[in-house]
């Protein structure tokens, strides 16, 4: 199935593009879906992950913070296959290196978010605590912590 128009894409299409190494196209799909549903965190999470995978680490942070700020529940129920898990683990490692001028606070928040998506409770809480040590008291981080306590 290949939609003829950008408006014909779904979240599943965006994730399929991401899984098949087409992160730039996935970013475009998720951006459009986010515009169509501004209070839905799902497309913002998709955009965050695709942007980070495409090398836009700071865009990934901004989108993920926005997702956890407006709709933290959107992070639940993401279907992960082994390819998706490997890609997420690789992204967590990218943020660990804090390349592209990412602050310590943002890198740790993004790692915690990725570990949350991977349902890795210990790594998620460790990254949240490291983020808090950098004085990250943002609502997105508080929401992520609450979600991790409740669901992991």
Short mmCIF file of C-alpha atoms in Angstrom, two decimals, residues 1-3 8-20 26 29-30 33 42-43 46 78-79 84:
data_model
loop_
_atom_site.label_atom_id
_atom_site.label_comp_id
_atom_site.label_asym_id
_atom_site.label_seq_id
_atom_site.Cartn_x
_atom_site.Cartn_y
_atom_site.Cartn_z
CA UNK A 1 0.00 0.00 0.00
CA UNK A 2 1.48 3.33 -1.09
CA UNK A 3 -0.75 6.34 -0.47
CA UNK A 8 -3.51 9.33 3.17
CA UNK A 9 -0.71 8.13 5.47
CA UNK A 10 -1.38 6.69 8.92
CA UNK A 11 0.73 6.23 12.06
CA UNK A 12 1.39 2.64 10.99
CA UNK A 13 2.73 3.88 7.65
CA UNK A 14 5.07 6.28 9.45
CA UNK A 15 6.42 3.51 11.67
CA UNK A 16 6.84 1.20 8.66
CA UNK A 17 8.87 3.90 6.91
CA UNK A 18 11.01 4.29 10.03
CA UNK A 19 11.59 0.52 10.28
CA UNK A 20 12.68 0.39 6.65
CA UNK A 26 8.69 9.13 8.18
CA UNK A 29 4.42 11.74 7.59
CA UNK A 30 4.54 12.23 11.36
CA UNK A 33 -0.20 13.74 11.28
CA UNK A 42 1.61 9.80 19.09
CA UNK A 43 2.70 11.63 15.92
CA UNK A 46 7.00 9.27 15.88
CA UNK A 78 3.84 1.07 20.81
CA UNK A 79 4.34 -2.24 19.01
CA UNK A 84 12.52 -1.39 15.99
#
